[in-house]
Coordinates of C-alpha atoms and ligand atoms in Angstrom, one line a residue:
X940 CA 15.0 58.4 120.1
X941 CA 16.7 59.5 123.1
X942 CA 14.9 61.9 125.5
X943 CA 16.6 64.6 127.1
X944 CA 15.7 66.6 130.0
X945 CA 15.0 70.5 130.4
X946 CA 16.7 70.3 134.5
X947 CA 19.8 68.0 132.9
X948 CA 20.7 70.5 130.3
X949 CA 20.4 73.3 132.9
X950 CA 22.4 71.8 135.5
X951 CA 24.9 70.4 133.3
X952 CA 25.5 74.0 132.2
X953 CA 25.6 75.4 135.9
X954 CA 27.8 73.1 136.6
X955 CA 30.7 73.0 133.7
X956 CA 30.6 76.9 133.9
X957 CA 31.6 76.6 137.8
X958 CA 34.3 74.1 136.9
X959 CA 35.6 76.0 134.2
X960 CA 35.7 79.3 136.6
X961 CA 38.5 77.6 138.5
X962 CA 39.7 75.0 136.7
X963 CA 42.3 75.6 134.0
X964 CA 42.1 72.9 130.9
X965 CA 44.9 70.4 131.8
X966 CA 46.9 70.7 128.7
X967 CA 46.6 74.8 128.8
X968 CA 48.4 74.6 132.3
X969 CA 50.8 71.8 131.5
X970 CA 51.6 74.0 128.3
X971 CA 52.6 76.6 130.4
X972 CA 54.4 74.6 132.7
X973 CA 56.9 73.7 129.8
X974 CA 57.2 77.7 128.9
X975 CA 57.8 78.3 132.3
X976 CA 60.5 76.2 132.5
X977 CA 62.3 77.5 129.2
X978 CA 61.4 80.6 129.9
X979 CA 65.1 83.0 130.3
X980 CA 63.0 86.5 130.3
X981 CA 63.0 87.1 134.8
X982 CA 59.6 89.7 134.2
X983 CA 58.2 86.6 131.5
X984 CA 59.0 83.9 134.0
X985 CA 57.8 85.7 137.2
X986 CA 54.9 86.2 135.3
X987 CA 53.9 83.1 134.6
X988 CA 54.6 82.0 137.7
X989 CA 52.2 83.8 139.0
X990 CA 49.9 82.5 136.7
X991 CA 50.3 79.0 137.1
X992 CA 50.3 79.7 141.1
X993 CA 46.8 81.2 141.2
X994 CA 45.7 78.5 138.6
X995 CA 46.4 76.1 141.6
X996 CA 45.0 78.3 144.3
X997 CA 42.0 78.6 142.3
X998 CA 42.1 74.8 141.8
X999 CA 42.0 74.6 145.4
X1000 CA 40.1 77.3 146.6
X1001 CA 36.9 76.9 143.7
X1002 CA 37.1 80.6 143.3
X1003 CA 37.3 82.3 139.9
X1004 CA 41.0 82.2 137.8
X1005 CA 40.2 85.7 136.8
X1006 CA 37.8 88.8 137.4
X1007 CA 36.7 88.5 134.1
X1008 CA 34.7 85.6 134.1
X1009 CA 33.9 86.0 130.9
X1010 CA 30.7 85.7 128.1
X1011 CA 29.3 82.4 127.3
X1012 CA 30.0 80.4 124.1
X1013 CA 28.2 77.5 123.8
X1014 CA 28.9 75.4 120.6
X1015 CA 26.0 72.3 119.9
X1016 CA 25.7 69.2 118.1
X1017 CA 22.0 68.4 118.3
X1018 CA 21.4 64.5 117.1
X1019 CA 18.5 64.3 114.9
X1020 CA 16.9 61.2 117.2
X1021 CA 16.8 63.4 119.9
X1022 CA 13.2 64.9 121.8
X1023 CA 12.6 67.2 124.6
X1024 CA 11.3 66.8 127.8
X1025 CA 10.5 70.2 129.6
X1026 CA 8.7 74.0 128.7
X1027 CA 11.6 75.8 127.8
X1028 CA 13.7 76.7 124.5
X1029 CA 16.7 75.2 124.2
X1030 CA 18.2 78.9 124.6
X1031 CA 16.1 79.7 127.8
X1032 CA 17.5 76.1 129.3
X1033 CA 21.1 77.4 128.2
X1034 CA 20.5 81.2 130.1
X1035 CA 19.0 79.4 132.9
X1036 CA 21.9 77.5 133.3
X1037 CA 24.4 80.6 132.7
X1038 CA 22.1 82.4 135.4
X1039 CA 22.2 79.4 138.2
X1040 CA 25.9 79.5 137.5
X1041 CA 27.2 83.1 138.1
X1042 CA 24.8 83.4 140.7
X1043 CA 25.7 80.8 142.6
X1044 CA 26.3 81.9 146.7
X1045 CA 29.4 79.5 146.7
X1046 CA 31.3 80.6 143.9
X1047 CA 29.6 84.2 142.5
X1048 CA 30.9 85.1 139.3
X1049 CA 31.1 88.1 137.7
X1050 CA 28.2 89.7 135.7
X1051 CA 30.3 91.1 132.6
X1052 CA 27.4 91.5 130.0
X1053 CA 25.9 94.4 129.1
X1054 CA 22.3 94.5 127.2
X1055 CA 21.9 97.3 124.3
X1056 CA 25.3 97.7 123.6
X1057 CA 24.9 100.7 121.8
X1058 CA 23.2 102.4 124.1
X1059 CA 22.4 102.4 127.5
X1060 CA 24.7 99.6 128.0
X1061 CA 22.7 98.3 131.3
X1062 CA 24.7 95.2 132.9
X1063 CA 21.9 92.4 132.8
X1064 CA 23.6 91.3 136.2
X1065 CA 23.3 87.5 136.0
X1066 CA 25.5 87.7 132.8
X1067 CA 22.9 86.3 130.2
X1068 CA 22.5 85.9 127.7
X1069 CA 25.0 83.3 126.3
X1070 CA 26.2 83.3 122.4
X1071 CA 24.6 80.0 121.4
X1072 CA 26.0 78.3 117.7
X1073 CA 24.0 75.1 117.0
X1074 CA 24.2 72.0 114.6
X1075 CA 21.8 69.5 113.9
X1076 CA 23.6 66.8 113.0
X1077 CA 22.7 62.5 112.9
X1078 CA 22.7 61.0 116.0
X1079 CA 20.8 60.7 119.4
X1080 CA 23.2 62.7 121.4
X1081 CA 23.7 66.1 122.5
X1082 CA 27.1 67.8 122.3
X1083 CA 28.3 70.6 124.0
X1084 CA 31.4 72.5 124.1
X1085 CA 31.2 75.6 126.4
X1086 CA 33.6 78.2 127.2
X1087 CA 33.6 81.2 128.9
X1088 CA 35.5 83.9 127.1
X1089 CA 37.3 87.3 128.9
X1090 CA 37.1 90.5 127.2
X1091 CA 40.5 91.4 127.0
X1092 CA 40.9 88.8 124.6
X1093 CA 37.8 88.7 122.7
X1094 CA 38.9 92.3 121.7
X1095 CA 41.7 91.8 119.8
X1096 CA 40.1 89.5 117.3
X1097 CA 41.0 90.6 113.7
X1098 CA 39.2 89.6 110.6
X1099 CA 40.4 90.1 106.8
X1100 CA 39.4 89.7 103.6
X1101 CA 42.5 88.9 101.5
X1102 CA 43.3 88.5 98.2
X1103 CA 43.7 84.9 97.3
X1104 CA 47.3 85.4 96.9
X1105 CA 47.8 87.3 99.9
X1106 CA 50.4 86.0 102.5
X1107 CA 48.2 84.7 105.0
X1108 CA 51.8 84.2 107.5
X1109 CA 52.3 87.4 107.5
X1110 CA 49.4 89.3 107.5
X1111 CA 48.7 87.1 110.9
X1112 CA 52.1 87.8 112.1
X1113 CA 51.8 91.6 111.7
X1114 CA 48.0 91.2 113.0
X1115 CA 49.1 89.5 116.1
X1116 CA 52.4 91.6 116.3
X1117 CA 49.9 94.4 116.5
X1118 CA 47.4 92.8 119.2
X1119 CA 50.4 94.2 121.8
X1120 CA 49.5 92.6 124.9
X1121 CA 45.7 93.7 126.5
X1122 CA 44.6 89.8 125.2
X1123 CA 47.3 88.3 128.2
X1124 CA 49.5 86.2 127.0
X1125 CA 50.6 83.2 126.7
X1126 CA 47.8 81.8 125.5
X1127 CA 46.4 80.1 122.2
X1128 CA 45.9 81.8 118.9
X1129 CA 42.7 80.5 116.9
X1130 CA 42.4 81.1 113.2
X1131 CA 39.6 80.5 110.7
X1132 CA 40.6 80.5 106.8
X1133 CA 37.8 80.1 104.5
X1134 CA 34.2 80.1 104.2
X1135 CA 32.2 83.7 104.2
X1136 CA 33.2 86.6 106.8
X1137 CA 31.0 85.3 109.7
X1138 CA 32.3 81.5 109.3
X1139 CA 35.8 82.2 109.5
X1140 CA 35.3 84.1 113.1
X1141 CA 32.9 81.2 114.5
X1142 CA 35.8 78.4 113.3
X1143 CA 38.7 80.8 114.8
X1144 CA 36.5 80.6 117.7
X1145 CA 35.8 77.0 117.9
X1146 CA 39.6 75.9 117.0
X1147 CA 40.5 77.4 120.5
X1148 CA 38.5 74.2 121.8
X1149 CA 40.7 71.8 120.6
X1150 CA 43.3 70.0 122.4
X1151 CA 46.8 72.2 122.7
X1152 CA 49.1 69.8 121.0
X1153 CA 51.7 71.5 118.9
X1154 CA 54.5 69.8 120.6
X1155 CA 53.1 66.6 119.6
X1156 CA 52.9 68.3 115.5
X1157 CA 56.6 69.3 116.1
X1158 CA 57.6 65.7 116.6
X1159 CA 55.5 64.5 114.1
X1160 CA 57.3 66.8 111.5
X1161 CA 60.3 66.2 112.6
X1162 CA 59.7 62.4 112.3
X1163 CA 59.1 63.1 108.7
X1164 CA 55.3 62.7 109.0
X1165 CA 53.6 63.7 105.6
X1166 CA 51.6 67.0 107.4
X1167 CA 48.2 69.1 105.9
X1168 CA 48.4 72.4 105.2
X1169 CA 46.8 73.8 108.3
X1170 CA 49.4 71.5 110.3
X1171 CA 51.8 72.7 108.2
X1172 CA 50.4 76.4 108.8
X1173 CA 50.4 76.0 112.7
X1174 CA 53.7 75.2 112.6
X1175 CA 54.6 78.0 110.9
X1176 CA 52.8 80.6 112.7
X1177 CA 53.7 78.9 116.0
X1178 CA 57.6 80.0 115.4
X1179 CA 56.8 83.1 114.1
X1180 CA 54.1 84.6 116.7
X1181 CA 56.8 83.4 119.3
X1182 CA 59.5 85.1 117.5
X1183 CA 58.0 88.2 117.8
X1184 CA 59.1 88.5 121.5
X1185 CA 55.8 89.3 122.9
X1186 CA 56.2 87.4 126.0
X1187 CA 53.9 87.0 129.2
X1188 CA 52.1 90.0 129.1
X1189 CA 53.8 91.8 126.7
X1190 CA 56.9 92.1 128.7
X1191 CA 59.8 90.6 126.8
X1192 CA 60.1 86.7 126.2
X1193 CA 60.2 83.6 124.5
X1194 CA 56.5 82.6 124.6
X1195 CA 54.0 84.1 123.4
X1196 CA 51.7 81.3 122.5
X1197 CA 51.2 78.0 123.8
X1198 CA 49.8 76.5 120.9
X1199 CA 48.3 78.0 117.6
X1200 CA 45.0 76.4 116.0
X1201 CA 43.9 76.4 112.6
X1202 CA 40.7 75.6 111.2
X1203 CA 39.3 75.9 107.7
X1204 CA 36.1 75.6 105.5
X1205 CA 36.0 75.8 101.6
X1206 CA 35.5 79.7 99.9
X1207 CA 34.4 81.5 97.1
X1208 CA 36.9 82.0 93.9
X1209 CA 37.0 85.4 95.1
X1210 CA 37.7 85.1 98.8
X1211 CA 40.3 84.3 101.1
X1212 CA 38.8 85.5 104.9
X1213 CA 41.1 85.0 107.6
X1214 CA 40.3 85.3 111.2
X1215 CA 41.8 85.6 114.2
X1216 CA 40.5 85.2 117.7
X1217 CA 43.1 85.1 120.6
X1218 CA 42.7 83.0 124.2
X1219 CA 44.0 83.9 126.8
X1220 CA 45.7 83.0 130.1
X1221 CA 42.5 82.1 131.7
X1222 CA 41.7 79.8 128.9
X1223 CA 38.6 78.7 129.9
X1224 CA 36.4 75.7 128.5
X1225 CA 35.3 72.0 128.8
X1226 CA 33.2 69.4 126.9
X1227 CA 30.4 66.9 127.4
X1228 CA 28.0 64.9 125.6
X1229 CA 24.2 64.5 126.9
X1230 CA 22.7 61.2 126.0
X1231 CA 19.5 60.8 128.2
X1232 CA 21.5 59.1 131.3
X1233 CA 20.9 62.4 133.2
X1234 CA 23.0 65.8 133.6
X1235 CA 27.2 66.0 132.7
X1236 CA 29.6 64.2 134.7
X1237 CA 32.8 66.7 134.7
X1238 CA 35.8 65.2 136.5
X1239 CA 37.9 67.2 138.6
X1240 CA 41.3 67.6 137.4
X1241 CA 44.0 66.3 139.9
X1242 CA 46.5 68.7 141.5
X1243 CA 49.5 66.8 140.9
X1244 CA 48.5 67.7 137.1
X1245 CA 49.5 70.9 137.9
X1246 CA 53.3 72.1 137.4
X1247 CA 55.1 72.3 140.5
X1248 CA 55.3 76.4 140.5
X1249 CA 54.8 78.8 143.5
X1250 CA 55.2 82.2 143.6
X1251 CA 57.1 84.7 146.0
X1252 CA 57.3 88.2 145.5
X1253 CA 61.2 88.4 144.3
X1254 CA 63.5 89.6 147.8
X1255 CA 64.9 92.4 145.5
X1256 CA 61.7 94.0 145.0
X1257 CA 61.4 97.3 146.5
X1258 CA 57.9 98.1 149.1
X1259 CA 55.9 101.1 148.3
X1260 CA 54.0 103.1 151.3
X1261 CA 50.8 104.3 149.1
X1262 CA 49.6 106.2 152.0
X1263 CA 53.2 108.5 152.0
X1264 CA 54.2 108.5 148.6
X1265 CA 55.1 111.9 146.6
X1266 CA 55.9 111.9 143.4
X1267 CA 59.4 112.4 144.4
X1268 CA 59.4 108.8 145.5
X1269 CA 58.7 107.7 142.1
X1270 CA 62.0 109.3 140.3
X1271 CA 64.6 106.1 140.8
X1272 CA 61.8 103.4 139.8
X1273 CA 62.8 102.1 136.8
X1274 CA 60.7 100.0 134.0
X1275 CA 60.6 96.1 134.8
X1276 CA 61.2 96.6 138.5
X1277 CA 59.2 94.9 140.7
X1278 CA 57.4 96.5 143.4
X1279 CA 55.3 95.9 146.4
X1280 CA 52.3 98.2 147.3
X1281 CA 51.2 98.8 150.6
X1282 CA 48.0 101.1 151.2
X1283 CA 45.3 102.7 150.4
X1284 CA 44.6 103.0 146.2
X1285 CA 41.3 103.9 144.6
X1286 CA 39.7 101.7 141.6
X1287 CA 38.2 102.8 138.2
X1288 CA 37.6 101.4 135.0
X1289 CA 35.4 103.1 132.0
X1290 CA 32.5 104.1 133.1
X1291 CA 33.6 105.2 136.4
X1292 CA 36.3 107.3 134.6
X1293 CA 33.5 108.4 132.1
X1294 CA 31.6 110.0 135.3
X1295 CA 34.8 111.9 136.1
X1296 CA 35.7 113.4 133.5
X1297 CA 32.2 114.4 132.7
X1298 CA 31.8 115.7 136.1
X1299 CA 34.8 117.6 136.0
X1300 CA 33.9 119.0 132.3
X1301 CA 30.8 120.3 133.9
X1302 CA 32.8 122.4 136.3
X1303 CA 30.9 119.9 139.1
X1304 CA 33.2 118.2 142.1
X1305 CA 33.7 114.7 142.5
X1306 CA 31.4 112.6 144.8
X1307 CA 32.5 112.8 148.5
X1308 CA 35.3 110.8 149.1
X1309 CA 37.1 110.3 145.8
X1310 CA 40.5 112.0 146.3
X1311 CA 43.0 111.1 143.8
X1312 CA 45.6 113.8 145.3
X1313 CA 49.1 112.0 145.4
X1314 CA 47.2 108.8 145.0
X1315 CA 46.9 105.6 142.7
X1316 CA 43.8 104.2 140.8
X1317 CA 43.7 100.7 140.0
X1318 CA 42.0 99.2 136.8
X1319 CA 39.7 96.6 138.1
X1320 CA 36.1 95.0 138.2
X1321 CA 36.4 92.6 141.2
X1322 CA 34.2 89.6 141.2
X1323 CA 32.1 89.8 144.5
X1324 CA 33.5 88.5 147.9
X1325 CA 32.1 85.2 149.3
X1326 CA 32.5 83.7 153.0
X1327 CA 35.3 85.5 154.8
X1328 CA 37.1 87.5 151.5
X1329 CA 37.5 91.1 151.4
X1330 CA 37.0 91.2 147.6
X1331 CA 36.7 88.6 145.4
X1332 CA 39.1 88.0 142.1
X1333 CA 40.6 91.3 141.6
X1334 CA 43.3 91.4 138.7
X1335 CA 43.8 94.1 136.4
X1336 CA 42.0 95.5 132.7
X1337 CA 43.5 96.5 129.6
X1338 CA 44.7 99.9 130.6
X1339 CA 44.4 101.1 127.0
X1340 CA 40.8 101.7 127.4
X1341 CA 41.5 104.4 129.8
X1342 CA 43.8 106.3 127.4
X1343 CA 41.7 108.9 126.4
X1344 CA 41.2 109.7 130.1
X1345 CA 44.2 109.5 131.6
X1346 CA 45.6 113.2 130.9
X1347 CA 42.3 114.7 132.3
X1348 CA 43.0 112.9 135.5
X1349 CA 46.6 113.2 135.2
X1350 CA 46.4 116.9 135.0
X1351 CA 43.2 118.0 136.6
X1352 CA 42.6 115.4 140.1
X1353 CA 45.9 115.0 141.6
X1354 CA 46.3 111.5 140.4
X1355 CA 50.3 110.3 140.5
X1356 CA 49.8 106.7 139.2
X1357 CA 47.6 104.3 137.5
X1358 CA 47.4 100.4 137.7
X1359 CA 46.0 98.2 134.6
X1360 CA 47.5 95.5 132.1
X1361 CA 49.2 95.6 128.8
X1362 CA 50.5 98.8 127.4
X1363 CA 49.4 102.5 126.7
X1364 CA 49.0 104.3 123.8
X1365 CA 51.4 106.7 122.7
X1366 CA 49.3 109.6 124.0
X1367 CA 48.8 108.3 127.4
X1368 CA 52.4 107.5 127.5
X1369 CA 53.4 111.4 127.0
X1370 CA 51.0 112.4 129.0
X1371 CA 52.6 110.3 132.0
X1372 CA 56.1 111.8 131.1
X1373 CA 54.2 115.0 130.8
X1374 CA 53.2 114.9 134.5
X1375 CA 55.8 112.6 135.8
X1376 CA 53.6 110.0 136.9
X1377 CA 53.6 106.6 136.9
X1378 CA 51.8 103.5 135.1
X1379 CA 52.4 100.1 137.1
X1380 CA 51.2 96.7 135.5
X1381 CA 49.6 93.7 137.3
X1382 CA 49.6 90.0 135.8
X1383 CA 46.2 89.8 133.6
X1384 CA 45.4 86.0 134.4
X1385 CA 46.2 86.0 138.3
X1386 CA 43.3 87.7 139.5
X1387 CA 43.1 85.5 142.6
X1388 CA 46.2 85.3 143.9
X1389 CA 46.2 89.6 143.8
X1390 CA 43.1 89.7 145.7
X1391 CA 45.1 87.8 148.5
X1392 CA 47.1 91.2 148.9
X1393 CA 43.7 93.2 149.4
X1394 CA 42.8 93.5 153.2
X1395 CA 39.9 95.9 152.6
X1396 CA 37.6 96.8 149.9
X1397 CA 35.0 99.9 150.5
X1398 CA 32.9 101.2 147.6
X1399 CA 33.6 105.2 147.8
X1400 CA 31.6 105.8 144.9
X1401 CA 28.6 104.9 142.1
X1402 CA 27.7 101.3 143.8
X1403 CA 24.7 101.4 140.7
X1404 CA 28.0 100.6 138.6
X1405 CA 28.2 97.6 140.2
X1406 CA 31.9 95.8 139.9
X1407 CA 32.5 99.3 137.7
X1408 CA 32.1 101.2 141.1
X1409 CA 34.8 103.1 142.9
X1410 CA 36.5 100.8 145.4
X1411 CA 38.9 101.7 148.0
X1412 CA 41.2 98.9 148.6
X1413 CA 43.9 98.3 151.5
X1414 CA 46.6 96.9 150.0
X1415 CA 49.5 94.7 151.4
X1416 CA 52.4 94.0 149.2
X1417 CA 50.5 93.9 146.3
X1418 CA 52.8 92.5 143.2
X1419 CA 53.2 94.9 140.5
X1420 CA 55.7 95.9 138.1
X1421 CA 56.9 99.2 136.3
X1422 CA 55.2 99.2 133.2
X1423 CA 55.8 103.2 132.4
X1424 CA 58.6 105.3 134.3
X1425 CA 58.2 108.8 135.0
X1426 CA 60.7 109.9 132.2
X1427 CA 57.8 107.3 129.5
X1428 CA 60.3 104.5 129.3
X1429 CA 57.2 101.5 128.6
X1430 CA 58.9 98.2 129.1
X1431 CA 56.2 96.9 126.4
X1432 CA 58.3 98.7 123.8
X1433 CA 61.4 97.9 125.3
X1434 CA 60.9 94.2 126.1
X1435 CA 59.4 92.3 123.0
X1436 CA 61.9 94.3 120.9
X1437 CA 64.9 93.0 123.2
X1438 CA 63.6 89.9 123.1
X1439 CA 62.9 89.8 119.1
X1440 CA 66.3 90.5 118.5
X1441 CA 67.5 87.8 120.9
X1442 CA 64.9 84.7 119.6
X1443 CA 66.0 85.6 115.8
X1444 CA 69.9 86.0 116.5
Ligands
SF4_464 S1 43.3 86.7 131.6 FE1 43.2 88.8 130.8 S2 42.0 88.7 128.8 FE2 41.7 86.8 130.0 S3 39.8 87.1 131.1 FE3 41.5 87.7 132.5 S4 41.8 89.9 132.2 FE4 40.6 89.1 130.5

């Protein structure tokens, strides 16, 4: 019988959710290394460059690889020779842990979950609960796997009961062809096939634990290895998700995925559920086991593990003044170009944007100080500054959310040009035209090494929204590029379908 402590099973959680906040897994970033080397798309491969540069400055710098620092996933093995010393519930040792951990002074994290979710929504501002799976299973050990999972990604999971003789290839294909790109690629795609509804999203989810290792399956095939079907399956889906042209961030390339995991369980007659749960460039999660000795030992990566990749802005990229600009300004910009912003921009995600254009449907103003006249708003939720930072992590959100907004502000504040991730629907895209504004796209996934380009951060407006407040930032040459022109040329329809044509010729 081996006894296991309440205070090692809270600190162990503490700490593997700090490590995992600015460590990348080894084989994720190694992964992306090799894609950044073949990479032959310039937006793609200045992309993931800066990617794989703030994964190392985040190495360094023990500060959060992305705003989102995600919702907790906690996957246990419990060993049946296995008692408990302490007063809590395994789940309140767990939320204790999550608690101590993105409240730490050192290294705050973000506080991204909202209690009644139908409702009042009310941030529960230490980002507890966790989503807890356990297994009791023989043995006198404790297993844990733990990740921490961003929203973006978790949002474009897809779930589907087929017909047993459905083409499960291509209904994922068309699935993930239709993800566009608000989940940041590259990153790994997880897929459960089997079981009931609810167990083929927990294995999708759990796959995306496992070691990325498709290059390893490519040679074994080649070698002539006799493979499973899932191996089989991966291999499959890997060529095919890539050859949709996706890219980093949706912008055109030849990677889309890193590494594509499958997982399966047997089903009813009947069934064939398929699910799919994307991760994304801050792949986030680590493993340890608990046998009594006391709390995890997690070992620090080594920075010669990480690909030798910096990032510089590109000497052909053109400076904007923010403070100056008219829309004029805009006209020659064209979609891919990268630009470097200087200035003053305002920030908003949903519910800030839901106070607007409520106010302004009520006839009401806008709180003092929230101009958009000739201005930019930026997508964000910053994580909180520590020591001498003027905001914390500070990269962009899926800018799709803000859709059914953006002709409102487009039209009735002045607003010339917004800042997110991904795409835009097809409404916010003629709206922009419409107006002849502007929608710029920062790299989802490089949330620290953005946040070096903010000199000043001053909440303007709702500070009860927390990191959903309006922020005023001072900007210098922030990285961003054209993701909508003013004519509603989106280089997210223009890219992956360049660079489909080109992977399949
Ligand atoms: S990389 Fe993108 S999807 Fe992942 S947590 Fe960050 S913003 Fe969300």
């Amino acid at each position: 019988m081996t006894l296991i402590k309440q205070d090692d099973v809270i600190k162990s959680i503490t700490d593997a959710l700090q490590f995992i906040s600015y460590y990348h897994p080894v084989d994720y970033i190694q992964a992306l290394g090799q894609a950044y080397e073949q990479e032959q798309s310039a937006s793609a491969k200045d992309a993931i460059a800066q990617i794989l540069y703030n994964s190392r400055l985040c190495a360094e710098g023990h500060r959060p690889i992305c705003q989102d620092t995600g919702i907790v996933v906690v996957f246990l093995e419990i060993g049946m020779d296995i008692q408990w010393q302490g007063s809590m519930s395994l789940e309140e040792m767990i939320n204790e842990g999550v608690h101590l951990a993105y409240t730490h002074p050192d290294n705050i994290l973000r506080a991204s979950v909202l209690a009644d979710p139908a409702g009042a929504r009310k941030n529960t501002r230490d980002n507890t609960p966790a989503v807890i799976h356990s297994k009791i299973v023989r043995g006198n050990t404790v297993k844990v796997k733990l990740a921490a999972k961003g929203g973006g990604s978790e949002n474009k999971a897809k779930f589907a009961a087929l017909n047993p003789s459905a083409d499960i290839v291509a209904w994922i294909t068309n699935a993930v062809s239709s993800m566009g790109a608000g989940w940041c690629p590259p990153g790994i795609m997880g897929i459960g096939i089997g079981g009931t509804p609810e167990k083929a999203m927990l294995l999708a989810k759990e796959s995306l634990l496992e070691p990325v290792n498709i290059q390893q399956l490519m040679e074994q095939n080649k070698q002539g290895q006799i493979l499973s079907r899932t191996q089989e399956l991966r291999l499959e889906l890997y060529e095919k998700i890539n050859a949709l042209g996706i890219g980093a961030q949706g912008l055109g390339g030849l990677t889309t995925v890193v590494d594509v995991k499958v997982l399966d369980y047997p089903t009813h007659a009947a069934s064939l559920p398929v699910a799919i749960i994307p991760n994304c460039a801050a792949t986030r999660h680590t493993h340890f086991t608990l046998d009594g000795s006391g709390p995890a030992v997690l070992t620090a990566p080594k920075l010669e593990d990480w690909p030798d990749v910096t990032w510089s802005a590109s000497p052909k990229a053109r400076r904007v003044n923010l403070d100056t600009i008219t829309k004029e300004d805009m006209h020659s910009w064209q979609p891919g170009e990268q630009l470097l912003l200087n200035g003053k921009l305002l920030t908003g995600r949903d519910a800030a944007h839901k106070r607007i254009v409520d106010t302004l449907a009520r006839g009401e103003s806008l709180p003092e100080g929230v101009d958009f006249n000739n201005r930019f708003i930026y997508y964000v939720g910053p994580v909180d500054a520590v020591n001498n930072e003027a905001v914390g992590p500070a990269g962009p959100t899926t800018s799709t959310r803000m859709d059914q907004y953006t002709e409102t502000m487009l039209a009735d504040t002045g607003l010339i040009g917004m800042i997110g991730k991904a795409e835009r629907g097809a409404g916010a895209i003629e709206a922009i035209k419409k107006h002849k504004a502007v929608y710029l796209i920062a790299v989802g996934g490089a949330a620290y090494l953005i946040s070096k380009a903010i000199e000043k951060s001053t909440i303007i407006a709702y500070p009860e929204l927390g990191m959903e407040a309006i922020y005023e930032f001072e900007v210098k040459d922030m990285p961003v590029t054209v993701g909508v022109d003013v004519h509603g040329e989106s280089v997210h329809l223009s890219g992956p379908k360049k660079w489909s044509k080109l992977i399949r010729r």
